Each structure stands twice: as structure tokens, then as C-alpha cells.
């Protein structure tokens, strides 16, 4: 029987390591957002596993909302422009917004999102990401909260995909080169 694990070079981050870091970040967010009723915004689809575990570990009142976006491709990459396929349901004016991502790579997506949501007059906007691939950054974007720093390797699992596959792996693994080359 074929297994997704056959396609991995190795497991980079275990379930236990993920759970420990998610709890730690949830605790920091609780401290920083107590009595602020923050709005947690999941950017689909990669962040869903992280988002769900994160908010379940935050024992303070908060709201959740979802955005689906897609990037325009390499031609317009420097503009960081993204297409919004599903916008937020509610207005964010006066709200403390936390954008939840699975990975920050070049940072173009978040630069655009921060600018777009910032123009709607929220009380504040912060970025919380599962993975930070610092070595690939091409923008001044710095996540306010992150769980793990990762090197420039092809990571999948716990929401992250290659060609829509591997999102359901409970761990984060490094994909074998032969799979994506
Ligand atoms: C990923 C990730 C960020 C973006 C980061 O999304 O969720 O949105 O890429 O890259 P950047 O920092 O270079 O802009 P992806 O387009 O893979 O969509 P997905 O979450 O649905 O998998």
C-alpha cells in the first residue's frame, strides 16, 4: 500500500513538537489579547490545521473568519498583488486582527494582505505563522508570532501541500526532490 511517508526525505517536525509550540504561541496570544476580543483570520488553505489547533488552545473570547486568496503568478510578483477569492464576512473596523498563515516565504502575500486589511481601519494587525522561511524573504515582512524557523527546503504536511497533496499529514516533512522535479 502506498503511503505519503514514502515521498518524504524525512520528518522535520513531529506531532509532539508542533503541539508544544502551538500551545506556547497560543499562551502568548492569550496574554497579549486578553479582553481585546481579537479576530483570528485564517488564510486558506494551508493554515487550517494550525489555525484550528491554535484557537482551540486560546481560552479567551475571540472571533474567527476566513480568507481565500491566490497569487497572480511570477509576472506581477514584485507588486505582491493577490486575487481575493473569498473575502472576510464581517467588517474589521476597530478590531484587533491576527492574520494566521502556514508559511511566510518571500513575504509578498502578507505585504499585500496587511496593506489591504490595514486600509479597513482595524485597531491593529499582527501576523502569526506556523513556519518562517527567513532565507527566502524579499520584503520587509516580519511575523509577530511564529512557531518554527525552517531552512529553504520543500516542506509539506500539517496543512502545507505539494499539488494539493500531503495537507493531511500530521507532521511536517521534507519532500523528496524526485517528487517535485
Ligand atoms: C502559501 C502561504 C502563503 C504564501 C507565502 O500559500 O500560505 O499565503 O504561499 O508565500 P510568500 O511569502 O512568498 O508570498 P499558497 O499559495 O501555497 O496557498 P495554500 O495556502 O492554499 O496552499
PDB file of C-alpha atoms and ligand atoms in Angstrom:
ATOM      1  CA  UNK A   1       0.000   0.000   0.000  1.00  0.00           C
ATOM      2  CA  UNK A   2       1.444   3.379  -0.922  1.00  0.00           C
ATOM      3  CA  UNK A   3       1.993   5.844   1.873  1.00  0.00           C
ATOM      4  CA  UNK A   4       2.543   9.601   1.849  1.00  0.00           C
ATOM      5  CA  UNK A   5       5.539   8.933   4.062  1.00  0.00           C
ATOM      6  CA  UNK A   6       7.287   7.174   1.128  1.00  0.00           C
ATOM      7  CA  UNK A   7       7.516  10.595  -0.565  1.00  0.00           C
ATOM      8  CA  UNK A   8       9.303  12.230   2.385  1.00  0.00           C
ATOM      9  CA  UNK A   9      13.055  12.560   2.739  1.00  0.00           C
ATOM     10  CA  UNK A  10      12.454  12.794   6.485  1.00  0.00           C
ATOM     11  CA  UNK A  11      10.037  14.091   9.105  1.00  0.00           C
ATOM     12  CA  UNK A  12      11.297  17.556  10.043  1.00  0.00           C
ATOM     13  CA  UNK A  13       8.868  18.440  12.841  1.00  0.00           C
ATOM     14  CA  UNK A  14       6.946  15.820  14.831  1.00  0.00           C
ATOM     15  CA  UNK A  15       3.354  15.988  16.084  1.00  0.00           C
ATOM     16  CA  UNK A  16       4.644  16.465  19.620  1.00  0.00           C
ATOM     17  CA  UNK A  17       6.927  19.343  18.634  1.00  0.00           C
ATOM     18  CA  UNK A  18       4.084  21.028  16.738  1.00  0.00           C
ATOM     19  CA  UNK A  19       1.679  20.660  19.623  1.00  0.00           C
ATOM     20  CA  UNK A  20       4.186  22.034  22.140  1.00  0.00           C
ATOM     21  CA  UNK A  21       4.970  25.137  20.045  1.00  0.00           C
ATOM     22  CA  UNK A  22       1.320  25.778  19.144  1.00  0.00           C
ATOM     23  CA  UNK A  23       0.420  25.733  22.855  1.00  0.00           C
ATOM     24  CA  UNK A  24       3.268  28.138  23.641  1.00  0.00           C
ATOM     25  CA  UNK A  25       2.191  30.603  20.931  1.00  0.00           C
ATOM     26  CA  UNK A  26      -1.472  30.270  21.992  1.00  0.00           C
ATOM     27  CA  UNK A  27      -0.380  31.198  25.524  1.00  0.00           C
ATOM     28  CA  UNK A  28       1.459  34.285  24.300  1.00  0.00           C
ATOM     29  CA  UNK A  29      -1.563  35.354  22.251  1.00  0.00           C
ATOM     30  CA  UNK A  30      -3.817  34.862  25.301  1.00  0.00           C
ATOM     31  CA  UNK A  31      -1.574  37.177  27.325  1.00  0.00           C
ATOM     32  CA  UNK A  32      -1.371  39.794  24.565  1.00  0.00           C
ATOM     33  CA  UNK A  33      -5.070  39.755  23.596  1.00  0.00           C
ATOM     34  CA  UNK A  34      -6.918  39.197  26.874  1.00  0.00           C
ATOM     35  CA  UNK A  35     -10.022  41.463  26.911  1.00  0.00           C
ATOM     36  CA  UNK A  36      -9.394  42.532  23.296  1.00  0.00           C
ATOM     37  CA  UNK A  37     -11.701  40.030  21.587  1.00  0.00           C
ATOM     38  CA  UNK A  38      -9.265  39.563  18.678  1.00  0.00           C
ATOM     39  CA  UNK A  39     -10.374  38.459  15.221  1.00  0.00           C
ATOM     40  CA  UNK A  40      -8.331  35.465  14.090  1.00  0.00           C
ATOM     41  CA  UNK A  41      -8.178  35.353  10.291  1.00  0.00           C
ATOM     42  CA  UNK A  42      -7.177  32.079   8.613  1.00  0.00           C
ATOM     43  CA  UNK A  43      -5.699  32.361   5.138  1.00  0.00           C
ATOM     44  CA  UNK A  44      -6.913  29.277   3.268  1.00  0.00           C
ATOM     45  CA  UNK A  45      -5.997  26.621   2.712  1.00  0.00           C
ATOM     46  CA  UNK A  46      -2.559  25.993   4.186  1.00  0.00           C
ATOM     47  CA  UNK A  47      -3.266  27.434   7.626  1.00  0.00           C
ATOM     48  CA  UNK A  48      -6.332  25.332   8.501  1.00  0.00           C
ATOM     49  CA  UNK A  49      -4.648  22.704  10.708  1.00  0.00           C
ATOM     50  CA  UNK A  50      -2.532  25.273  12.545  1.00  0.00           C
ATOM     51  CA  UNK A  51      -5.471  27.673  12.861  1.00  0.00           C
ATOM     52  CA  UNK A  52      -7.768  25.069  14.355  1.00  0.00           C
ATOM     53  CA  UNK A  53      -5.199  23.861  16.911  1.00  0.00           C
ATOM     54  CA  UNK A  54      -4.183  27.422  17.760  1.00  0.00           C
ATOM     55  CA  UNK A  55      -7.661  28.790  18.507  1.00  0.00           C
ATOM     56  CA  UNK A  56      -8.622  25.652  20.468  1.00  0.00           C
ATOM     57  CA  UNK A  57      -5.692  26.371  22.767  1.00  0.00           C
ATOM     58  CA  UNK A  58      -6.667  30.013  23.336  1.00  0.00           C
ATOM     59  CA  UNK A  59      -9.021  30.223  26.301  1.00  0.00           C
ATOM     60  CA  UNK A  60     -10.052  33.845  25.737  1.00  0.00           C
ATOM     61  CA  UNK A  61     -13.013  35.286  23.797  1.00  0.00           C
ATOM     62  CA  UNK A  62     -12.164  35.734  20.111  1.00  0.00           C
ATOM     63  CA  UNK A  63     -13.745  35.681  16.674  1.00  0.00           C
ATOM     64  CA  UNK A  64     -12.729  33.705  13.601  1.00  0.00           C
ATOM     65  CA  UNK A  65     -13.001  34.477   9.906  1.00  0.00           C
ATOM     66  CA  UNK A  66     -11.543  33.118   6.677  1.00  0.00           C
ATOM     67  CA  UNK A  67      -9.991  34.477   3.518  1.00  0.00           C
ATOM     68  CA  UNK A  68      -9.155  32.613   0.330  1.00  0.00           C
ATOM     69  CA  UNK A  69      -6.586  34.173  -1.952  1.00  0.00           C
ATOM     70  CA  UNK A  70      -4.421  33.205  -4.892  1.00  0.00           C
ATOM     71  CA  UNK A  71      -1.320  34.930  -6.169  1.00  0.00           C
ATOM     72  CA  UNK A  72      -1.203  36.307  -9.684  1.00  0.00           C
ATOM     73  CA  UNK A  73       1.979  34.437 -10.602  1.00  0.00           C
ATOM     74  CA  UNK A  74       5.565  35.363 -11.225  1.00  0.00           C
ATOM     75  CA  UNK A  75       4.875  38.114 -13.788  1.00  0.00           C
ATOM     76  CA  UNK A  76       3.439  40.528 -11.232  1.00  0.00           C
ATOM     77  CA  UNK A  77       5.155  39.057  -8.201  1.00  0.00           C
ATOM     78  CA  UNK A  78       7.040  42.211  -7.280  1.00  0.00           C
ATOM     79  CA  UNK A  79       3.730  44.025  -6.798  1.00  0.00           C
ATOM     80  CA  UNK A  80       2.750  41.252  -4.379  1.00  0.00           C
ATOM     81  CA  UNK A  81      -0.736  41.511  -5.781  1.00  0.00           C
ATOM     82  CA  UNK A  82      -3.078  38.680  -4.880  1.00  0.00           C
ATOM     83  CA  UNK A  83      -6.574  37.841  -6.043  1.00  0.00           C
ATOM     84  CA  UNK A  84      -9.156  37.597  -3.267  1.00  0.00           C
ATOM     85  CA  UNK A  85     -11.333  34.543  -3.946  1.00  0.00           C
ATOM     86  CA  UNK A  86     -13.242  34.795  -0.667  1.00  0.00           C
ATOM     87  CA  UNK A  87     -13.199  37.918   1.463  1.00  0.00           C
ATOM     88  CA  UNK A  88     -13.917  38.269   5.178  1.00  0.00           C
ATOM     89  CA  UNK A  89     -17.590  38.029   6.174  1.00  0.00           C
ATOM     90  CA  UNK A  90     -17.615  40.996   8.538  1.00  0.00           C
ATOM     91  CA  UNK A  91     -16.166  44.486   8.817  1.00  0.00           C
ATOM     92  CA  UNK A  92     -12.915  44.698  10.796  1.00  0.00           C
ATOM     93  CA  UNK A  93     -13.048  48.380  11.722  1.00  0.00           C
ATOM     94  CA  UNK A  94     -11.853  48.807  15.301  1.00  0.00           C
ATOM     95  CA  UNK A  95     -10.975  45.096  15.662  1.00  0.00           C
ATOM     96  CA  UNK A  96      -7.639  43.622  16.690  1.00  0.00           C
ATOM     97  CA  UNK A  97      -6.837  41.385  13.727  1.00  0.00           C
ATOM     98  CA  UNK A  98      -4.409  38.456  13.766  1.00  0.00           C
ATOM     99  CA  UNK A  99      -3.606  37.037  10.314  1.00  0.00           C
ATOM    100  CA  UNK A 100      -2.823  33.320  10.630  1.00  0.00           C
ATOM    101  CA  UNK A 101      -0.621  31.779   7.906  1.00  0.00           C
ATOM    102  CA  UNK A 102       1.082  28.444   7.420  1.00  0.00           C
ATOM    103  CA  UNK A 103       4.284  29.876   5.952  1.00  0.00           C
ATOM    104  CA  UNK A 104       5.959  33.180   5.205  1.00  0.00           C
ATOM    105  CA  UNK A 105       8.282  32.809   2.248  1.00  0.00           C
ATOM    106  CA  UNK A 106       9.042  35.900   0.108  1.00  0.00           C
ATOM    107  CA  UNK A 107       6.517  37.845   2.211  1.00  0.00           C
ATOM    108  CA  UNK A 108       4.718  39.320  -0.821  1.00  0.00           C
ATOM    109  CA  UNK A 109       1.380  37.721   0.072  1.00  0.00           C
ATOM    110  CA  UNK A 110       1.422  39.156   3.582  1.00  0.00           C
ATOM    111  CA  UNK A 111       2.637  42.536   2.456  1.00  0.00           C
ATOM    112  CA  UNK A 112      -0.375  42.794   0.192  1.00  0.00           C
ATOM    113  CA  UNK A 113      -2.794  41.394   2.775  1.00  0.00           C
ATOM    114  CA  UNK A 114      -1.546  43.691   5.521  1.00  0.00           C
ATOM    115  CA  UNK A 115      -1.937  46.706   3.259  1.00  0.00           C
ATOM    116  CA  UNK A 116      -5.408  45.637   2.129  1.00  0.00           C
ATOM    117  CA  UNK A 117      -6.762  44.844   5.599  1.00  0.00           C
ATOM    118  CA  UNK A 118      -4.964  47.858   7.095  1.00  0.00           C
ATOM    119  CA  UNK A 119      -6.984  50.155   4.823  1.00  0.00           C
ATOM    120  CA  UNK A 120     -10.177  48.937   6.548  1.00  0.00           C
ATOM    121  CA  UNK A 121      -9.223  50.710   9.799  1.00  0.00           C
ATOM    122  CA  UNK A 122      -8.705  47.829  12.235  1.00  0.00           C
ATOM    123  CA  UNK A 123      -7.420  48.674  15.737  1.00  0.00           C
ATOM    124  CA  UNK A 124      -4.292  46.611  14.991  1.00  0.00           C
ATOM    125  CA  UNK A 125      -2.972  43.903  12.634  1.00  0.00           C
ATOM    126  CA  UNK A 126      -0.425  41.263  13.590  1.00  0.00           C
ATOM    127  CA  UNK A 127       0.909  38.218  11.766  1.00  0.00           C
ATOM    128  CA  UNK A 128       1.080  34.737  13.257  1.00  0.00           C
ATOM    129  CA  UNK A 129       2.673  31.992  11.168  1.00  0.00           C
ATOM    130  CA  UNK A 130       3.450  28.336  11.696  1.00  0.00           C
ATOM    131  CA  UNK A 131       6.652  28.439   9.638  1.00  0.00           C
ATOM    132  CA  UNK A 132       9.042  31.241   8.865  1.00  0.00           C
ATOM    133  CA  UNK A 133      11.354  30.669   5.875  1.00  0.00           C
ATOM    134  CA  UNK A 134      13.540  33.683   6.591  1.00  0.00           C
ATOM    135  CA  UNK A 135      16.219  32.931   3.990  1.00  0.00           C
ATOM    136  CA  UNK A 136      13.680  33.395   1.161  1.00  0.00           C
ATOM    137  CA  UNK A 137      12.423  36.819   2.249  1.00  0.00           C
ATOM    138  CA  UNK A 138      12.228  39.522  -0.428  1.00  0.00           C
ATOM    139  CA  UNK A 139      10.160  42.034   1.572  1.00  0.00           C
ATOM    140  CA  UNK A 140      10.433  43.758   4.980  1.00  0.00           C
ATOM    141  CA  UNK A 141       7.697  41.475   6.408  1.00  0.00           C
ATOM    142  CA  UNK A 142       8.466  40.005   9.854  1.00  0.00           C
ATOM    143  CA  UNK A 143       5.928  37.746  11.569  1.00  0.00           C
ATOM    144  CA  UNK A 144       4.937  38.918  15.056  1.00  0.00           C
ATOM    145  CA  UNK A 145       4.494  35.300  16.194  1.00  0.00           C
ATOM    146  CA  UNK A 146       5.956  32.163  14.638  1.00  0.00           C
ATOM    147  CA  UNK A 147       6.312  28.538  15.696  1.00  0.00           C
ATOM    148  CA  UNK A 148       9.333  27.351  13.705  1.00  0.00           C
ATOM    149  CA  UNK A 149      12.130  28.691  11.551  1.00  0.00           C
ATOM    150  CA  UNK A 150      12.693  26.470   8.513  1.00  0.00           C
ATOM    151  CA  UNK A 151      15.549  26.279   6.030  1.00  0.00           C
ATOM    152  CA  UNK A 152      14.954  26.605   2.289  1.00  0.00           C
ATOM    153  CA  UNK A 153      13.616  23.076   1.782  1.00  0.00           C
ATOM    154  CA  UNK A 154      10.353  21.824   0.277  1.00  0.00           C
ATOM    155  CA  UNK A 155       8.181  21.270   3.348  1.00  0.00           C
ATOM    156  CA  UNK A 156       4.759  19.602   3.324  1.00  0.00           C
ATOM    157  CA  UNK A 157       2.221  18.397   5.864  1.00  0.00           C
ATOM    158  CA  UNK A 158       0.067  19.880   8.652  1.00  0.00           C
ATOM    159  CA  UNK A 159      -1.724  21.991   6.029  1.00  0.00           C
ATOM    160  CA  UNK A 160       1.141  22.546   3.602  1.00  0.00           C
ATOM    161  CA  UNK A 161       0.797  20.929   0.191  1.00  0.00           C
ATOM    162  CA  UNK A 162       2.544  19.986  -2.993  1.00  0.00           C
ATOM    163  CA  UNK A 163      -0.035  19.935  -5.779  1.00  0.00           C
ATOM    164  CA  UNK A 164      -2.834  19.755  -3.152  1.00  0.00           C
ATOM    165  CA  UNK A 165      -1.320  16.592  -1.620  1.00  0.00           C
ATOM    166  CA  UNK A 166       0.115  15.969   1.878  1.00  0.00           C
ATOM    167  CA  UNK A 167      -2.011  18.603   3.672  1.00  0.00           C
ATOM    168  CA  UNK A 168      -3.425  15.852   5.917  1.00  0.00           C
ATOM    169  CA  UNK A 169      -0.053  14.614   7.186  1.00  0.00           C
ATOM    170  CA  UNK A 170       0.003  15.248  10.952  1.00  0.00           C
ATOM    171  CA  UNK A 171       3.750  16.002  10.843  1.00  0.00           C
ATOM    172  CA  UNK A 172       5.822  18.433   8.771  1.00  0.00           C
ATOM    173  CA  UNK A 173       8.197  16.672   6.410  1.00  0.00           C
ATOM    174  CA  UNK A 174      10.734  17.455   3.721  1.00  0.00           C
ATOM    175  CA  UNK A 175       9.621  16.226   0.298  1.00  0.00           C
ATOM    176  CA  UNK A 176      11.975  14.066  -1.759  1.00  0.00           C
ATOM    177  CA  UNK A 177      13.380  16.006  -4.715  1.00  0.00           C
ATOM    178  CA  UNK A 178      12.254  13.356  -7.205  1.00  0.00           C
ATOM    179  CA  UNK A 179       8.601  14.108  -6.341  1.00  0.00           C
ATOM    180  CA  UNK A 180       8.650  17.747  -7.422  1.00  0.00           C
ATOM    181  CA  UNK A 181      11.443  17.833 -10.004  1.00  0.00           C
TER     182      UNK A 181
HETATM  183  C1  LIG B   1       1.380  29.984   0.624  1.00  0.00           C
HETATM  184  C2  LIG B   1       1.227  30.502   2.045  1.00  0.00           C
HETATM  185  C3  LIG B   1       1.233  31.990   1.881  1.00  0.00           C
HETATM  186  C4  LIG B   1       2.147  32.188   0.708  1.00  0.00           C
HETATM  187  C5  LIG B   1       3.508  32.546   1.207  1.00  0.00           C
HETATM  188  O1  LIG B   1       0.123  29.901   0.045  1.00  0.00           O
HETATM  189  O2  LIG B   1       0.039  30.054   2.655  1.00  0.00           O
HETATM  190  O3  LIG B   1      -0.047  32.502   1.628  1.00  0.00           O
HETATM  191  O4  LIG B   1       2.208  30.955  -0.021  1.00  0.00           O
HETATM  192  O5  LIG B   1       4.369  32.861   0.158  1.00  0.00           O
HETATM  193  P1  LIG B   1       5.032  34.299   0.012  1.00  0.00           P
HETATM  194  O6  LIG B   1       5.537  34.715   1.356  1.00  0.00           O
HETATM  195  O7  LIG B   1       6.158  34.031  -0.967  1.00  0.00           O
HETATM  196  O8  LIG B   1       4.016  35.250  -0.536  1.00  0.00           O
HETATM  197  P2  LIG B   1      -0.232  29.031  -1.251  1.00  0.00           P
HETATM  198  O9  LIG B   1      -0.321  29.957  -2.434  1.00  0.00           O
HETATM  199  O10 LIG B   1       0.705  27.866  -1.358  1.00  0.00           O
HETATM  200  O11 LIG B   1      -1.728  28.544  -0.959  1.00  0.00           O
HETATM  201  P3  LIG B   1      -2.317  27.445   0.076  1.00  0.00           P
HETATM  202  O12 LIG B   1      -2.215  28.035   1.455  1.00  0.00           O
HETATM  203  O13 LIG B   1      -3.746  27.268  -0.345  1.00  0.00           O
HETATM  204  O14 LIG B   1      -1.501  26.177  -0.068  1.00  0.00           O
END
